Coordinates of C-alpha atoms (C1' of nucleotides) in Angstrom, one line a residue:
Chain A
M151 CA 19.6 1.8 -2.0
F152 CA 16.4 3.4 -3.0
K153 CA 16.7 6.4 -5.3
Y154 CA 13.9 8.6 -6.2
S155 CA 14.7 10.3 -9.5
A156 CA 15.2 14.0 -9.9
T157 CA 12.9 13.8 -12.9
I158 CA 9.9 13.4 -10.8
T159 CA 10.3 16.3 -8.6
T160 CA 12.9 18.5 -10.2
M161 CA 12.8 17.6 -13.9
A162 CA 16.5 18.6 -14.0
S163 CA 17.3 19.1 -17.7
S164 CA 15.9 22.6 -18.3
H165 CA 15.2 22.0 -22.0
T166 CA 12.8 19.2 -21.2
A167 CA 11.2 20.7 -18.1
P168 CA 7.8 22.4 -18.1
A169 CA 8.3 25.9 -17.0
G170 CA 6.6 27.7 -14.1
V171 CA 6.8 24.8 -11.7
R172 CA 8.2 25.1 -8.2
W173 CA 10.5 22.1 -8.5
L174 CA 12.2 20.8 -5.4
N175 CA 15.6 22.1 -4.6
A176 CA 18.5 19.9 -3.7
D177 CA 17.7 19.8 0.0
E178 CA 14.0 19.1 -0.5
Q179 CA 14.9 16.5 -3.1
S180 CA 17.1 14.5 -0.8
T181 CA 14.7 14.9 2.0
W182 CA 11.9 13.6 -0.1
R183 CA 14.0 10.6 -1.3
A184 CA 15.0 9.7 2.2
F185 CA 11.5 10.1 3.4
L186 CA 10.2 7.7 0.8
A187 CA 12.9 5.2 1.6
M188 CA 12.1 5.4 5.3
N189 CA 8.4 4.8 4.8
K190 CA 9.0 2.0 2.5
L191 CA 11.3 0.3 5.0
I192 CA 9.0 0.7 7.9
R193 CA 5.8 -0.3 6.1
E194 CA 7.4 -3.4 4.6
T195 CA 8.9 -4.4 7.9
L196 CA 5.7 -4.2 9.8
E197 CA 3.5 -5.6 7.0
R198 CA 5.8 -8.6 6.7
Q199 CA 6.0 -9.2 10.4
L200 CA 2.2 -9.2 10.8
Q201 CA 1.7 -11.3 7.8
Q202 CA 4.1 -13.9 9.2
D203 CA 2.9 -13.8 12.8
A204 CA -0.8 -13.3 12.3
G205 CA -1.5 -13.8 8.7
M206 CA -3.1 -10.4 8.4
P207 CA -2.2 -7.0 6.9
M208 CA -1.6 -4.1 9.2
T209 CA -5.0 -2.6 8.3
Y210 CA -6.8 -5.6 9.8
Y211 CA -4.6 -5.5 12.8
I212 CA -5.5 -1.9 13.4
I213 CA -9.2 -2.7 13.0
L214 CA -8.9 -5.4 15.7
A215 CA -6.9 -3.1 17.9
M216 CA -9.5 -0.4 17.7
L217 CA -12.2 -2.9 18.7
S218 CA -10.2 -4.2 21.6
E219 CA -10.3 -0.7 23.2
A220 CA -13.9 0.0 22.7
P221 CA -16.5 -0.6 25.4
D222 CA -17.6 -4.2 25.2
R223 CA -15.1 -4.5 22.4
T224 CA -17.9 -3.4 20.2
L225 CA -18.3 -0.6 17.7
R226 CA -20.6 0.3 14.9
M227 CA -19.1 -0.2 11.5
T228 CA -19.0 3.5 10.7
E229 CA -17.3 4.4 13.9
L230 CA -14.9 1.6 13.5
A231 CA -14.0 2.8 10.0
A232 CA -13.4 6.3 11.3
M233 CA -11.2 5.1 14.1
A234 CA -9.2 2.7 11.9
G235 CA -8.9 5.2 9.2
T236 CA -10.4 3.0 6.5
S237 CA -13.2 3.6 4.0
Q238 CA -16.5 1.9 4.7
S239 CA -16.0 -0.3 1.7
Q240 CA -12.6 -1.4 2.9
L241 CA -13.9 -2.1 6.3
S242 CA -16.8 -4.1 4.9
H243 CA -14.5 -6.3 3.0
A244 CA -12.1 -6.6 5.9
A245 CA -14.9 -7.5 8.2
T246 CA -16.0 -10.3 6.0
R247 CA -12.5 -11.7 6.2
L248 CA -12.1 -11.1 9.9
E249 CA -15.5 -12.8 10.4
E250 CA -14.3 -15.8 8.4
S251 CA -11.3 -16.0 10.6
G252 CA -13.5 -15.9 13.7
W253 CA -11.9 -12.8 15.0
I254 CA -15.0 -10.6 14.9
E255 CA -18.7 -10.9 14.7
R256 CA -21.3 -8.7 13.2
R257 CA -24.6 -8.1 14.9
R258 CA -27.5 -6.0 13.7
C259 CA -27.9 -2.7 15.6
Q260 CA -31.0 -2.6 17.8
G261 CA -32.2 1.0 17.4
D262 CA -31.1 1.3 13.8
K263 CA -31.7 -1.6 11.6
R264 CA -29.5 -0.3 8.8
G265 CA -26.4 -0.6 10.9
Y266 CA -24.2 -3.4 12.2
Q267 CA -22.0 -3.6 15.3
A268 CA -18.6 -5.3 15.0
V269 CA -17.6 -7.2 18.1
L270 CA -14.2 -8.6 18.8
T271 CA -14.4 -12.2 19.7
D272 CA -12.2 -13.9 22.3
A273 CA -10.2 -15.5 19.5
G274 CA -9.8 -12.0 18.1
F275 CA -8.5 -10.7 21.4
A276 CA -6.2 -13.7 21.7
I277 CA -4.6 -13.2 18.4
L278 CA -4.1 -9.5 19.2
R279 CA -2.5 -10.4 22.5
S280 CA -0.2 -12.9 21.0
V281 CA 1.0 -10.7 18.1
S282 CA 1.3 -7.4 19.7
P283 CA 4.6 -8.0 21.5
S284 CA 6.5 -8.8 18.3
H285 CA 4.7 -5.9 16.6
V286 CA 5.9 -3.5 19.2
E287 CA 9.3 -4.9 19.0
S288 CA 9.3 -4.4 15.2
V289 CA 8.2 -0.8 15.6
R290 CA 10.9 -0.2 18.1
S291 CA 13.7 -1.8 16.2
V292 CA 12.8 -0.2 12.9
L293 CA 12.0 3.3 14.1
F294 CA 12.6 4.2 17.7
D295 CA 15.9 2.4 18.2
A296 CA 17.4 4.5 15.4
L297 CA 16.3 7.8 16.8
T298 CA 17.4 10.0 19.7
P299 CA 14.8 11.3 22.1
Q300 CA 15.1 14.7 20.5
Q301 CA 14.5 13.2 17.1
V302 CA 11.4 11.4 18.4
S303 CA 9.9 14.7 19.5
Q304 CA 11.0 16.4 16.3
L305 CA 9.2 13.6 14.4
R306 CA 6.1 14.1 16.4
A307 CA 6.1 17.8 15.7
I308 CA 6.7 17.2 12.0
A309 CA 3.9 14.7 11.7
G310 CA 1.6 17.0 13.6
A311 CA 2.4 19.8 11.3
V312 CA 1.7 17.7 8.2
T313 CA -1.6 16.3 9.4
N314 CA -2.7 19.5 10.9
P315 CA -1.3 22.3 8.8
E316 CA -1.5 25.8 10.3
V317 CA -2.7 27.5 7.2
Chain B
M174 CA -8.8 11.8 13.1
F175 CA -6.8 8.7 12.8
K176 CA -6.2 7.0 16.1
Y177 CA -3.9 4.2 16.6
S178 CA -4.9 2.2 19.6
A179 CA -2.9 1.9 22.7
T180 CA -3.6 -1.8 22.7
I181 CA -1.3 -2.4 19.8
T182 CA 1.8 -0.8 21.1
T183 CA 1.2 -0.4 24.8
M184 CA -1.4 -3.0 25.8
A185 CA -2.4 -0.7 28.5
S186 CA -4.5 -2.8 30.9
S187 CA -1.8 -4.6 32.8
H188 CA -3.9 -7.6 33.7
T189 CA -4.4 -8.4 30.0
A190 CA -0.9 -7.5 28.8
P191 CA 1.8 -10.0 28.1
A192 CA 4.7 -9.3 30.4
G193 CA 8.3 -8.5 29.5
V194 CA 7.6 -6.4 26.5
R195 CA 9.1 -3.0 26.0
W196 CA 5.8 -1.3 25.3
L197 CA 5.9 2.2 23.9
N198 CA 5.7 5.0 26.4
A199 CA 3.3 7.9 26.1
D200 CA 5.7 10.0 24.0
E201 CA 6.6 7.2 21.7
Q202 CA 3.0 6.2 21.4
S203 CA 1.8 9.6 20.3
T204 CA 4.7 9.9 17.9
W205 CA 3.9 6.6 16.4
R206 CA 0.3 7.6 15.9
A207 CA 1.1 10.9 14.4
F208 CA 3.7 9.2 12.1
L209 CA 1.2 6.7 10.8
A210 CA -1.4 9.5 10.2
M211 CA 1.2 11.5 8.3
N212 CA 2.2 8.7 6.1
K213 CA -1.4 7.8 5.4
L214 CA -2.2 11.3 4.4
I215 CA 0.8 11.7 2.2
R216 CA 0.5 8.4 0.5
E217 CA -3.2 8.7 -0.2
T218 CA -2.8 12.3 -1.5
L219 CA -0.1 11.4 -4.0
E220 CA -1.6 8.1 -5.0
R221 CA -4.9 9.7 -5.7
Q222 CA -3.4 12.6 -7.6
L223 CA -1.4 10.3 -9.9
Q224 CA -4.3 8.0 -10.4
Q225 CA -6.4 11.0 -11.5
D226 CA -3.9 12.7 -13.6
A227 CA -2.1 9.7 -15.2
G228 CA -4.1 6.6 -14.3
M229 CA -1.2 4.9 -12.6
P230 CA 0.0 4.2 -9.1
M231 CA 3.0 5.9 -7.7
T232 CA 5.1 2.7 -8.1
Y233 CA 4.7 2.9 -11.8
Y234 CA 5.4 6.6 -11.9
I235 CA 8.7 6.0 -10.1
I236 CA 9.6 3.2 -12.6
L237 CA 9.0 5.6 -15.5
A238 CA 10.9 8.3 -13.7
M239 CA 13.9 6.1 -13.2
L240 CA 14.0 5.2 -16.8
S241 CA 13.7 8.8 -17.8
E242 CA 17.1 9.5 -16.1
A243 CA 19.0 6.5 -17.4
P244 CA 21.3 6.8 -20.4
D245 CA 19.2 6.3 -23.5
R246 CA 16.2 6.0 -21.2
T247 CA 17.1 2.4 -20.9
L248 CA 17.8 0.0 -18.1
R249 CA 18.0 -3.7 -17.5
M250 CA 15.0 -5.0 -15.5
T251 CA 17.1 -5.9 -12.5
E252 CA 18.7 -2.5 -12.4
L253 CA 15.4 -0.8 -12.8
A254 CA 13.9 -2.9 -10.0
A255 CA 16.7 -1.9 -7.7
M256 CA 16.4 1.8 -8.5
A257 CA 12.7 1.9 -8.2
G258 CA 12.8 -0.2 -5.1
T259 CA 10.5 -2.9 -6.3
S260 CA 10.8 -6.6 -6.4
Q261 CA 11.5 -8.3 -9.7
S262 CA 8.1 -9.8 -9.8
Q263 CA 6.4 -6.5 -9.2
L264 CA 8.4 -4.9 -11.9
S265 CA 7.6 -7.7 -14.3
H266 CA 3.9 -7.2 -13.7
A267 CA 4.2 -3.5 -13.9
A268 CA 6.2 -3.7 -17.1
T269 CA 3.5 -5.7 -18.7
R270 CA 1.0 -3.0 -17.8
L271 CA 3.3 -0.1 -18.8
E272 CA 4.0 -1.8 -22.1
E273 CA 0.3 -2.2 -22.8
S274 CA -0.1 1.5 -22.2
G275 CA 2.7 2.2 -24.6
W276 CA 4.9 3.9 -22.1
I277 CA 7.8 1.4 -22.2
E278 CA 9.1 -1.3 -24.4
R279 CA 11.1 -4.4 -23.6
R280 CA 14.0 -5.6 -25.7
R281 CA 16.1 -8.6 -25.3
C282 CA 19.6 -7.9 -24.0
Q283 CA 22.3 -8.5 -26.6
G284 CA 25.1 -10.0 -24.5
D285 CA 22.9 -11.8 -22.1
K286 CA 19.9 -13.5 -23.5
R287 CA 18.3 -14.1 -20.2
G288 CA 17.8 -10.4 -19.7
Y289 CA 15.6 -7.7 -21.0
Q290 CA 16.1 -3.9 -21.3
A291 CA 13.2 -1.6 -20.5
V292 CA 13.1 1.5 -22.6
L293 CA 11.0 4.5 -22.0
T294 CA 9.0 5.5 -25.1
D295 CA 8.3 9.0 -26.2
A296 CA 4.8 8.5 -25.0
G297 CA 6.2 7.5 -21.7
F298 CA 8.3 10.5 -21.4
A299 CA 5.4 12.7 -22.5
I300 CA 3.1 11.4 -19.8
L301 CA 5.9 11.9 -17.2
R302 CA 6.4 15.4 -18.4
S303 CA 2.7 16.2 -18.2
V304 CA 2.1 14.8 -14.8
S305 CA 5.2 15.8 -12.9
P306 CA 4.2 19.4 -12.3
S307 CA 1.1 18.5 -10.4
H308 CA 2.9 15.7 -8.7
V309 CA 5.6 18.1 -7.4
E310 CA 2.9 20.5 -6.4
S311 CA 1.2 17.8 -4.4
V312 CA 4.4 16.8 -2.7
R313 CA 5.0 20.4 -1.8
S314 CA 1.5 21.1 -0.5
V315 CA 1.2 18.0 1.5
L316 CA 4.6 18.0 3.0
F317 CA 7.0 20.8 2.5
D318 CA 4.6 23.7 2.8
A319 CA 3.7 22.4 6.3
L320 CA 7.4 22.4 7.5
T321 CA 9.9 24.9 8.4
P322 CA 13.4 24.7 6.8
Q323 CA 14.7 23.4 10.1
Q324 CA 12.1 20.7 10.2
V325 CA 13.0 19.7 6.6
S326 CA 16.5 19.0 7.6
Q327 CA 15.4 17.3 10.8
L328 CA 13.2 15.0 8.7
R329 CA 16.1 14.2 6.4
A330 CA 18.3 13.3 9.4
I331 CA 15.6 11.2 10.9
A332 CA 14.9 9.3 7.6
G333 CA 18.6 8.8 7.2
A334 CA 19.0 7.4 10.6
V335 CA 16.1 5.0 10.1
T336 CA 17.2 3.7 6.7
N337 CA 20.9 3.6 7.7
P338 CA 21.0 2.8 11.4
E339 CA 24.3 3.3 13.2
V340 CA 24.3 0.0 15.0
Chain C
dT12 C1' -48.3 10.3 5.3
dC13 C1' -46.0 9.8 1.3
dA14 C1' -42.3 10.9 -1.8
dA15 C1' -37.6 12.3 -2.0
dC16 C1' -33.4 12.3 0.1
dT17 C1' -29.8 10.6 3.0
dT18 C1' -27.4 7.2 5.7
dA19 C1' -25.3 2.5 6.5
dC20 C1' -23.5 -1.1 4.6
dA21 C1' -22.7 -4.7 1.0
dT22 C1' -21.1 -6.3 -3.4
dG23 C1' -18.6 -6.9 -7.8
dA24 C1' -15.3 -5.7 -11.1
dA25 C1' -10.8 -3.8 -11.9
dT26 C1' -6.3 -3.3 -10.5
dG27 C1' -2.0 -3.8 -7.7
dT28 C1' 1.0 -6.6 -4.8
dT29 C1' 3.1 -10.7 -2.9
dC30 C1' 4.5 -15.5 -2.8
dA31 C1' 5.7 -19.6 -4.9
dA32 C1' 6.9 -21.9 -8.9
dG33 C1' 8.5 -22.3 -13.5
dT34 C1' 11.6 -21.5 -17.7
dA35 C1' 15.6 -20.0 -20.1
dT36 C1' 20.4 -18.7 -20.0
dT37 C1' 24.8 -18.2 -18.1
dC38 C1' 28.5 -19.3 -15.0
dC39 C1' 31.8 -22.3 -12.7
dG40 C1' 34.6 -26.0 -11.2
dC41 C1' 36.6 -30.0 -12.3
Chain D
dG25 C1' 33.1 -29.3 -22.1
dC26 C1' 29.8 -30.9 -19.1
dG27 C1' 26.7 -31.2 -15.1
dG28 C1' 25.0 -28.4 -11.3
dA29 C1' 24.2 -24.1 -9.4
dA30 C1' 23.0 -19.4 -9.9
dT31 C1' 20.8 -15.6 -12.5
dA32 C1' 17.1 -13.0 -15.0
dC33 C1' 12.8 -12.9 -15.7
dT34 C1' 7.8 -14.5 -16.2
dT35 C1' 3.6 -16.4 -14.6
dG36 C1' -0.4 -17.6 -11.9
dA37 C1' -2.9 -17.8 -7.7
dA38 C1' -4.3 -15.5 -3.5
dC39 C1' -5.4 -11.6 -1.5
dA40 C1' -6.2 -6.3 -0.5
dT41 C1' -7.9 -2.0 -2.0
dT42 C1' -10.6 1.2 -4.7
dC43 C1' -14.5 2.8 -7.3
dA44 C1' -19.0 2.5 -8.8
dT45 C1' -23.2 0.8 -7.8
dG46 C1' -26.9 -1.5 -5.3
dT47 C1' -30.2 -2.2 -1.4
dA48 C1' -32.4 -1.5 2.8
dA49 C1' -33.8 1.4 6.5
dG50 C1' -34.2 6.0 8.5
dT51 C1' -35.4 11.1 8.0
dT52 C1' -37.6 15.1 6.4
dG53 C1' -40.8 18.4 4.5
dA54 C1' -45.0 19.7 2.3

DNA sequence: TCAACTTACATGAATGTTCAAGTATTCCGC
DNA sequence: GCGGAATACTTGAACATTCATGTAAGTTGA
């Protein structure tokens, strides 16, 4: 079982702990530990499944998926990076790999010769199509199957609050 | 804003979608997207903070933290790996680095000459002590500050359900 | 219209993680 | 007490990510 030490977020022994820090209380502490364990489990599950079934990391899968939805399965690199939530550099490296695998192509932009358009190839779409069922199944079994409908909406609210804090 | 394509988990266009797959419905879909975005935000925030303040990734920080709690700040590699939630291989590589940095030492086990004990050095404890306040502050600001007390306990329950499914 | 700035990407080095072997020990059954 | 399996770790190659930097093309203002 994954355990995330008190030292990190509570620094329990008072004589060794820096003062004036808002350490986590017991509830927050156990929540934090559980949260980390959950993330670790989910990430590893999906990452492994995709690696097995498609030989690519989740990041690359998301990149392909984004392209698959775009008009003409085409996006400019910068837009693609924004949608997939990657840095430009990361996307650039990924695109090199994905191009080697024959799943995307890069074409120079017409109007703007600095830019490139990434296009999902048929092979790229095919791999996506073949892998997505097991991917969804993994997402289901590792996350949704464990939750009640209530918890699903709670989780959505929580995630929304974190990514879009009120203050 | 991070968007996680419908293609991956719903394969919306029915004429291109493999049949017989339990795709995610709209609620699950948006929950999943929000969940990924939340994780990404939290992980990147903490990873960056630790890298800045201590020059180490979160994994290494957790390893040190585990050691800091152990009796004599000492653990066998296998135990340490289990506690930190890393593979043996990962821990071995990490230990090499951490030893280079002077934050841990490795000693042969007495009874069992196959094994090694990892010991947190004073320097290791010092770095932990100096970094933990800002780490906790990051955890607070990126997660707990955004949540109500109710949501905190909901999150704990959700994480518990995922890591310890009933079925 | 030309120099300075910015934008769009690419590239390379450094680092972390995973996977597959490899090397000592120790354990176990006969 | 000996041969085979299991255990405890290490190591190296392959690959992904990040950070800093480089290059080419657009944009802007005097």
